[in-house]
C-alpha cells in the first residue's frame, strides 16, 4: 500500500504542475512515456508484493504441517538436588603416620576437604580389610581414631562415606615390629688393650638401623656395616654401642677396654669440630679440623674430608695445624659421620670424626 500511495502522489504532482496546452505540446510525448513507465513499475511492485506474501503463506503452512506430523516432545525435568555429590578427589587427607612402629596401638587422624563436608559425611577406618573404627567428624572436618595393629605388615584404608558415594585415601602400609635389631661388634674386643688416642670401633647391625657410640651417631653403610673412632685418654674406657631400628627398638652392647700409648709412631691426633650438631637437608655446615702430634700442631698435613661415604674435599692444614671446611648437609635424614683422614709430611697419619644429625624438624 505504501508503494501505491507514492505512485498516486507522484501522479497528482504531475497533474498539478501541467503546463498550458501550447507550452506542453512539445513535452506530451515524453510525459506519456514517463507515465507509462511509472504505471508498469507500480504494477510490477504490486505483483511482487503479492508473490512474497504467497511464498510466506506457503512456508507457514508447510511448517504447521511438519509440526503436526512430528510434534516436539516436552521434557519434564525432575527437581535437581541442591547438594553436590562427593567428587573422586574428596578423599580424606591423612596426617603423617610412621611407616614402622613398635606400638600395637596406632592413632589415625586427618581431615576432610572443605567441599566434602556437606551431606552428613562419616569416616571409616579399615585395617587389613576389616572395619576397625568409625570416628566422628567435627565441624572443621577433622577426625581421629585409634586402631590395633597385627604383627608384621598392616594395610590401613580411610574412607569417607556420604550417601551412596565413597572416596578413599591411598592405602598406608604400617609395619608393627617389636624385635630389637641385631648388633655385632668386630672391633675392639671386650676387655682388650687398645692403642690411643683414637680408638677404632667397628661392627655390623640390621639394615636400616642407626648406631651411636657413647651417645654420638655414626655413619652406617647400606648393608649395615659401621666404623668410627673415639678420642680417649690413656686408661680405662667404656664404650656404649646402641643400635636402633626404624620402629624404635634398641640393642645395646657395652665394651670395657684399656687405652694405652700407641706402639706405632705413625698416629696423628685429629679432632673435627662442627659449627652445629644438627642441620636441615641442604644446609651449609662448617667444620674445623685440627691435627697435632703429642699436642704439637701439625702444619701442611694432607687432609681428606668425607661426609658419610662421599669425599667432599682434599686439602692441607695451615701453619697452625687447622683446616676450615664447608659442605652441604646430605638430603637424607639421619646421622652422618664427618671424617677427616690426615697424612703428615713425615709419613704419620691419623683420623678423626664428628657426627651430624640431618633432620627437617
Short mmCIF file of C-alpha atoms in Angstrom, two decimals:
data_model
loop_
_atom_site.label_atom_id
_atom_site.label_comp_id
_atom_site.label_asym_id
_atom_site.label_seq_id
_atom_site.Cartn_x
_atom_site.Cartn_y
_atom_site.Cartn_z
CA UNK A 1 0.00 0.00 0.00
CA UNK A 2 2.85 2.37 0.65
CA UNK A 3 4.13 1.95 -2.90
CA UNK A 4 0.64 2.61 -4.35
CA UNK A 5 0.29 5.81 -2.33
CA UNK A 6 3.64 7.04 -3.52
CA UNK A 7 2.66 6.39 -7.13
CA UNK A 8 -0.63 8.33 -6.75
CA UNK A 9 1.21 11.20 -5.10
CA UNK A 10 3.62 11.36 -8.00
CA UNK A 11 0.73 11.42 -10.47
CA UNK A 12 -1.03 14.26 -8.62
CA UNK A 13 2.20 16.22 -8.67
CA UNK A 14 2.45 15.83 -12.42
CA UNK A 15 -1.18 16.92 -12.94
CA UNK A 16 -0.87 19.95 -10.65
CA UNK A 17 2.21 21.13 -12.49
CA UNK A 18 0.79 20.59 -16.01
CA UNK A 19 1.81 23.32 -18.50
CA UNK A 20 -0.64 25.13 -20.80
CA UNK A 21 -1.52 23.21 -23.93
CA UNK A 22 0.61 25.37 -26.18
CA UNK A 23 3.62 25.05 -23.96
CA UNK A 24 3.07 21.42 -23.09
CA UNK A 25 2.57 20.14 -26.59
CA UNK A 26 6.30 19.53 -27.22
CA UNK A 27 6.59 17.60 -23.93
CA UNK A 28 3.43 15.47 -24.22
CA UNK A 29 5.26 12.59 -25.84
CA UNK A 30 7.88 12.47 -23.09
CA UNK A 31 5.26 12.78 -20.37
CA UNK A 32 3.26 9.90 -21.80
CA UNK A 33 6.36 7.70 -21.82
CA UNK A 34 7.12 8.62 -18.21
CA UNK A 35 3.57 7.84 -17.13
CA UNK A 36 3.65 4.51 -18.90
CA UNK A 37 6.93 3.55 -17.19
CA UNK A 38 5.54 4.61 -13.80
CA UNK A 39 2.38 2.54 -14.27
CA UNK A 40 4.45 -0.51 -15.23
CA UNK A 41 6.67 -0.10 -12.15
CA UNK A 42 3.66 0.16 -9.84
CA UNK A 43 2.07 -2.94 -11.36
CA UNK A 44 5.36 -4.89 -11.02
CA UNK A 45 5.76 -3.91 -7.38
CA UNK A 46 2.19 -4.91 -6.58
CA UNK A 47 2.67 -8.31 -8.21
CA UNK A 48 5.98 -8.86 -6.36
CA UNK A 49 4.38 -7.93 -3.05
CA UNK A 50 1.60 -10.46 -3.59
CA UNK A 51 4.15 -13.14 -4.61
CA UNK A 52 6.19 -12.68 -1.43
CA UNK A 53 3.05 -12.87 0.66
CA UNK A 54 2.11 -16.07 -1.12
CA UNK A 55 5.50 -17.63 -0.52
CA UNK A 56 5.33 -16.68 3.15
CA UNK A 57 1.91 -18.23 3.43
CA UNK A 58 3.11 -21.40 1.76
CA UNK A 59 6.12 -21.70 4.11
CA UNK A 60 3.94 -21.09 7.18
CA UNK A 61 1.52 -23.77 6.06
CA UNK A 62 4.38 -26.21 5.45
CA UNK A 63 5.80 -25.52 8.93
CA UNK A 64 2.41 -26.16 10.55
CA UNK A 65 2.10 -29.48 8.70
CA UNK A 66 5.57 -30.62 9.87
CA UNK A 67 4.77 -29.65 13.46
CA UNK A 68 1.55 -31.69 13.36
CA UNK A 69 3.34 -34.70 11.85
CA UNK A 70 6.41 -34.56 14.15
CA UNK A 71 5.45 -32.97 17.46
CA UNK A 72 8.35 -31.78 19.66
CA UNK A 73 8.37 -33.78 22.93
CA UNK A 74 8.12 -31.83 26.16
CA UNK A 75 10.74 -32.96 28.70
CA UNK A 76 9.53 -32.90 32.27
CA UNK A 77 12.74 -32.42 34.29
CA UNK A 78 12.66 -33.51 37.90
CA UNK A 79 13.95 -31.06 40.55
CA UNK A 80 17.76 -31.18 40.76
CA UNK A 81 19.50 -31.88 44.10
CA UNK A 82 20.88 -28.82 45.86
CA UNK A 83 23.96 -30.65 47.25
CA UNK A 84 26.94 -31.62 45.12
CA UNK A 85 27.94 -35.32 45.01
CA UNK A 86 31.23 -36.34 46.60
CA UNK A 87 33.89 -35.91 43.93
CA UNK A 88 36.55 -38.60 43.41
CA UNK A 89 39.16 -36.24 44.89
CA UNK A 90 37.11 -35.76 48.06
CA UNK A 91 39.13 -38.47 49.81
CA UNK A 92 40.27 -37.89 53.40
CA UNK A 93 43.59 -36.10 53.91
CA UNK A 94 45.60 -38.07 56.47
CA UNK A 95 48.15 -36.77 58.94
CA UNK A 96 51.66 -38.20 58.80
CA UNK A 97 51.93 -41.81 60.01
CA UNK A 98 55.18 -43.62 60.86
CA UNK A 99 55.75 -46.48 58.45
CA UNK A 100 57.29 -48.67 61.17
CA UNK A 101 56.29 -48.72 64.82
CA UNK A 102 56.83 -50.81 67.93
CA UNK A 103 53.44 -49.82 69.38
CA UNK A 104 50.42 -52.03 68.72
CA UNK A 105 48.04 -49.07 69.07
CA UNK A 106 48.17 -46.58 66.20
CA UNK A 107 46.48 -43.18 66.03
CA UNK A 108 44.96 -42.42 62.62
CA UNK A 109 43.96 -38.77 62.18
CA UNK A 110 43.17 -36.40 59.35
CA UNK A 111 40.54 -34.13 57.86
CA UNK A 112 38.06 -33.94 55.02
CA UNK A 113 38.36 -31.37 52.22
CA UNK A 114 36.14 -28.36 52.87
CA UNK A 115 33.98 -29.06 49.81
CA UNK A 116 33.22 -32.58 51.08
CA UNK A 117 31.72 -31.55 54.43
CA UNK A 118 28.09 -31.30 53.28
CA UNK A 119 25.64 -34.17 53.30
CA UNK A 120 26.49 -35.57 56.77
CA UNK A 121 29.69 -37.48 55.86
CA UNK A 122 31.08 -40.27 58.01
CA UNK A 123 34.54 -41.82 58.14
CA UNK A 124 35.52 -45.50 58.18
CA UNK A 125 38.99 -46.82 59.08
CA UNK A 126 39.80 -50.35 57.90
CA UNK A 127 42.85 -52.40 58.94
CA UNK A 128 43.75 -55.31 56.67
CA UNK A 129 40.31 -55.13 55.03
CA UNK A 130 38.33 -55.17 58.29
CA UNK A 131 36.47 -52.14 59.66
CA UNK A 132 38.39 -51.10 62.78
CA UNK A 133 36.91 -47.69 63.64
CA UNK A 134 34.27 -45.18 62.56
CA UNK A 135 35.31 -41.86 64.13
CA UNK A 136 33.08 -38.82 64.18
CA UNK A 137 33.77 -35.75 62.05
CA UNK A 138 33.78 -32.33 63.73
CA UNK A 139 32.61 -29.04 62.21
CA UNK A 140 36.06 -28.45 60.69
CA UNK A 141 36.11 -31.87 59.03
CA UNK A 142 38.71 -33.32 61.42
CA UNK A 143 38.62 -36.89 62.71
CA UNK A 144 40.80 -39.20 64.83
CA UNK A 145 40.72 -42.88 65.71
CA UNK A 146 42.96 -45.41 67.46
CA UNK A 147 43.28 -48.85 65.89
CA UNK A 148 45.07 -52.06 66.86
CA UNK A 149 47.82 -53.42 64.61
CA UNK A 150 48.71 -57.03 63.93
CA UNK A 151 52.31 -58.26 63.99
CA UNK A 152 54.09 -57.53 60.74
CA UNK A 153 52.63 -55.53 57.85
CA UNK A 154 49.27 -53.74 58.18
CA UNK A 155 47.29 -52.03 55.39
CA UNK A 156 45.18 -49.09 56.53
CA UNK A 157 42.45 -47.57 54.34
CA UNK A 158 40.46 -44.49 55.40
CA UNK A 159 37.20 -43.84 53.53
CA UNK A 160 34.68 -41.00 53.64
CA UNK A 161 31.07 -42.09 53.06
CA UNK A 162 28.19 -39.77 52.16
CA UNK A 163 25.01 -41.38 50.93
CA UNK A 164 25.91 -43.75 48.11
CA UNK A 165 29.24 -42.04 47.47
CA UNK A 166 32.56 -43.37 48.81
CA UNK A 167 36.04 -41.87 48.45
CA UNK A 168 39.15 -43.49 49.94
CA UNK A 169 42.61 -42.15 50.66
CA UNK A 170 45.57 -44.08 49.30
CA UNK A 171 46.30 -47.17 51.42
CA UNK A 172 49.01 -46.82 54.06
CA UNK A 173 51.25 -49.75 54.95
CA UNK A 174 52.42 -49.80 58.57
CA UNK A 175 54.84 -52.41 59.94
CA UNK A 176 54.37 -53.41 63.58
CA UNK A 177 57.84 -54.53 64.74
CA UNK A 178 58.81 -55.38 68.33
CA UNK A 179 62.06 -57.26 67.62
CA UNK A 180 65.30 -55.44 68.57
CA UNK A 181 67.90 -55.07 65.80
CA UNK A 182 70.91 -57.32 65.55
CA UNK A 183 74.26 -55.87 66.64
CA UNK A 184 77.73 -57.39 66.26
CA UNK A 185 80.96 -55.67 67.38
CA UNK A 186 84.03 -56.82 65.46
CA UNK A 187 86.49 -54.33 66.95
CA UNK A 188 87.62 -53.89 69.74
CA UNK A 189 87.08 -56.96 71.85
CA UNK A 190 85.65 -56.50 75.31
CA UNK A 191 88.48 -56.24 77.89
CA UNK A 192 91.18 -55.63 75.26
CA UNK A 193 94.18 -53.30 75.43
CA UNK A 194 93.83 -50.78 72.59
CA UNK A 195 96.13 -48.13 71.21
CA UNK A 196 95.18 -44.50 71.73
CA UNK A 197 94.44 -41.72 71.49
CA UNK A 198 91.97 -42.68 68.72
CA UNK A 199 90.16 -45.95 69.43
CA UNK A 200 88.59 -47.64 66.42
CA UNK A 201 85.14 -49.22 66.80
CA UNK A 202 83.72 -51.39 64.01
CA UNK A 203 80.77 -53.73 63.58
CA UNK A 204 77.53 -54.53 61.80
CA UNK A 205 73.84 -54.06 62.52
CA UNK A 206 70.45 -54.61 60.93
CA UNK A 207 69.89 -52.84 57.61
CA UNK A 208 68.12 -49.52 58.13
CA UNK A 209 69.23 -49.14 61.75
CA UNK A 210 71.26 -46.29 63.25
CA UNK A 211 74.32 -46.57 65.52
CA UNK A 212 75.53 -44.36 68.35
CA UNK A 213 78.92 -44.64 70.05
CA UNK A 214 78.86 -43.18 73.57
CA UNK A 215 75.83 -41.11 72.52
CA UNK A 216 77.26 -39.84 69.23
CA UNK A 217 75.77 -41.04 65.98
CA UNK A 218 77.96 -42.63 63.36
CA UNK A 219 77.56 -43.48 59.71
CA UNK A 220 76.06 -46.85 58.73
CA UNK A 221 76.50 -48.21 55.20
CA UNK A 222 73.52 -49.61 53.24
CA UNK A 223 74.47 -53.17 54.25
CA UNK A 224 74.55 -52.27 57.97
CA UNK A 225 78.33 -52.02 58.41
CA UNK A 226 79.69 -49.19 60.55
CA UNK A 227 83.07 -47.92 61.74
CA UNK A 228 84.31 -44.87 63.61
CA UNK A 229 86.86 -43.71 66.17
CA UNK A 230 86.58 -42.42 69.71
CA UNK A 231 89.11 -39.97 71.10
CA UNK A 232 90.18 -41.17 74.53
CA UNK A 233 92.77 -40.51 77.20
CA UNK A 234 95.07 -43.25 78.44
CA UNK A 235 93.47 -45.64 80.88
CA UNK A 236 90.10 -47.42 81.23
CA UNK A 237 87.45 -46.65 78.61
CA UNK A 238 83.80 -47.68 78.48
CA UNK A 239 82.22 -47.83 75.04
CA UNK A 240 78.43 -47.99 74.71
CA UNK A 241 77.23 -49.06 71.26
CA UNK A 242 73.49 -48.71 70.64
CA UNK A 243 71.66 -49.90 67.53
CA UNK A 244 68.17 -48.50 66.93
CA UNK A 245 65.84 -49.73 64.19
CA UNK A 246 63.16 -47.76 62.35
CA UNK A 247 60.48 -48.86 64.81
CA UNK A 248 62.48 -47.54 67.78
CA UNK A 249 63.59 -50.92 69.14
CA UNK A 250 67.11 -50.82 70.57
CA UNK A 251 70.00 -53.20 71.17
CA UNK A 252 72.87 -52.09 73.41
CA UNK A 253 76.34 -53.54 73.82
CA UNK A 254 78.85 -52.20 76.36
CA UNK A 255 82.60 -52.72 76.00
CA UNK A 256 85.27 -52.14 78.63
CA UNK A 257 88.79 -51.59 77.24
CA UNK A 258 92.05 -50.04 78.38
CA UNK A 259 93.68 -47.34 76.27
CA UNK A 260 97.46 -47.39 76.07
CA UNK A 261 100.03 -45.26 74.32
CA UNK A 262 100.18 -46.31 70.70
CA UNK A 263 103.12 -48.57 69.95
CA UNK A 264 103.25 -47.14 66.44
CA UNK A 265 104.72 -43.70 65.96
CA UNK A 266 102.63 -43.09 62.85
CA UNK A 267 99.49 -41.82 64.59
CA UNK A 268 98.45 -38.17 64.47
CA UNK A 269 95.77 -36.79 66.77
CA UNK A 270 92.86 -35.43 64.69
CA UNK A 271 89.81 -33.59 66.00
CA UNK A 272 86.79 -32.50 63.95
CA UNK A 273 84.58 -29.75 65.39
CA UNK A 274 81.35 -28.77 63.59
CA UNK A 275 79.58 -25.43 63.98
CA UNK A 276 76.34 -27.31 64.70
CA UNK A 277 75.24 -30.79 65.72
CA UNK A 278 72.02 -30.78 63.67
CA UNK A 279 71.22 -29.35 60.24
CA UNK A 280 68.43 -29.38 57.71
CA UNK A 281 68.98 -31.22 54.41
CA UNK A 282 70.88 -28.97 52.02
CA UNK A 283 72.07 -26.57 54.74
CA UNK A 284 75.67 -25.34 54.80
CA UNK A 285 77.79 -26.76 57.64
CA UNK A 286 81.25 -25.53 58.64
CA UNK A 287 83.84 -27.65 60.38
CA UNK A 288 87.28 -27.09 61.92
CA UNK A 289 89.89 -29.82 61.63
CA UNK A 290 92.88 -29.71 63.97
CA UNK A 291 95.88 -32.01 63.56
CA UNK A 292 98.59 -32.45 66.20
CA UNK A 293 101.39 -34.77 67.24
CA UNK A 294 101.62 -35.10 71.02
CA UNK A 295 99.87 -31.72 71.42
CA UNK A 296 102.15 -30.06 68.82
CA UNK A 297 100.22 -28.67 65.80
CA UNK A 298 101.00 -30.39 62.51
CA UNK A 299 101.16 -27.85 59.66
CA UNK A 300 100.69 -28.61 55.96
CA UNK A 301 99.35 -32.11 56.54
CA UNK A 302 97.21 -33.60 53.76
CA UNK A 303 93.51 -33.75 54.70
CA UNK A 304 90.68 -35.70 53.07
CA UNK A 305 87.19 -34.91 54.38
CA UNK A 306 84.38 -37.42 53.92
CA UNK A 307 80.71 -36.77 54.71
CA UNK A 308 79.25 -40.22 55.07
CA UNK A 309 80.63 -42.17 52.13
CA UNK A 310 81.19 -39.09 49.97
CA UNK A 311 84.52 -37.25 49.73
CA UNK A 312 83.82 -33.51 49.78
CA UNK A 313 87.33 -32.01 49.73
CA UNK A 314 91.07 -32.72 49.72
CA UNK A 315 93.39 -30.02 51.05
CA UNK A 316 96.10 -29.28 53.65
CA UNK A 317 96.24 -27.79 57.12
CA UNK A 318 97.56 -24.26 57.59
CA UNK A 319 100.63 -23.25 59.59
CA UNK A 320 98.70 -23.68 62.84
CA UNK A 321 97.56 -27.23 62.08
CA UNK A 322 93.96 -26.20 61.29
CA UNK A 323 91.80 -26.59 58.21
CA UNK A 324 88.37 -24.98 57.76
CA UNK A 325 85.88 -26.92 55.65
CA UNK A 326 82.34 -26.09 54.46
CA UNK A 327 79.96 -28.65 52.98
CA UNK A 328 76.28 -29.20 52.24
CA UNK A 329 74.29 -31.43 54.57
CA UNK A 330 73.00 -34.60 52.83
CA UNK A 331 69.43 -34.72 51.55
CA UNK A 332 68.64 -37.88 53.53
CA UNK A 333 67.61 -37.52 57.17
CA UNK A 334 69.56 -39.38 59.86
CA UNK A 335 73.01 -39.41 61.44
CA UNK A 336 76.04 -38.94 59.22
CA UNK A 337 79.70 -39.20 60.14
CA UNK A 338 82.07 -36.40 59.11
CA UNK A 339 85.53 -37.95 58.92
CA UNK A 340 88.97 -36.39 58.36
CA UNK A 341 91.78 -38.64 57.11
CA UNK A 342 95.18 -37.00 57.62
CA UNK A 343 98.72 -37.75 56.45
CA UNK A 344 101.67 -35.67 57.66
CA UNK A 345 104.80 -34.78 55.70
CA UNK A 346 106.76 -37.22 57.86
CA UNK A 347 104.51 -40.13 56.89
CA UNK A 348 102.49 -40.15 60.11
CA UNK A 349 98.72 -40.50 59.68
CA UNK A 350 95.57 -40.29 61.70
CA UNK A 351 91.83 -39.88 61.53
CA UNK A 352 89.12 -38.12 63.47
CA UNK A 353 85.43 -37.52 63.12
CA UNK A 354 82.26 -35.87 64.32
CA UNK A 355 78.58 -36.73 63.97
CA UNK A 356 75.96 -34.57 62.26
CA UNK A 357 72.24 -35.24 62.59
CA UNK A 358 70.30 -34.30 59.46
CA UNK A 359 66.64 -33.58 60.21
CA UNK A 360 63.80 -31.46 58.83
CA UNK A 361 62.48 -30.63 62.30
#
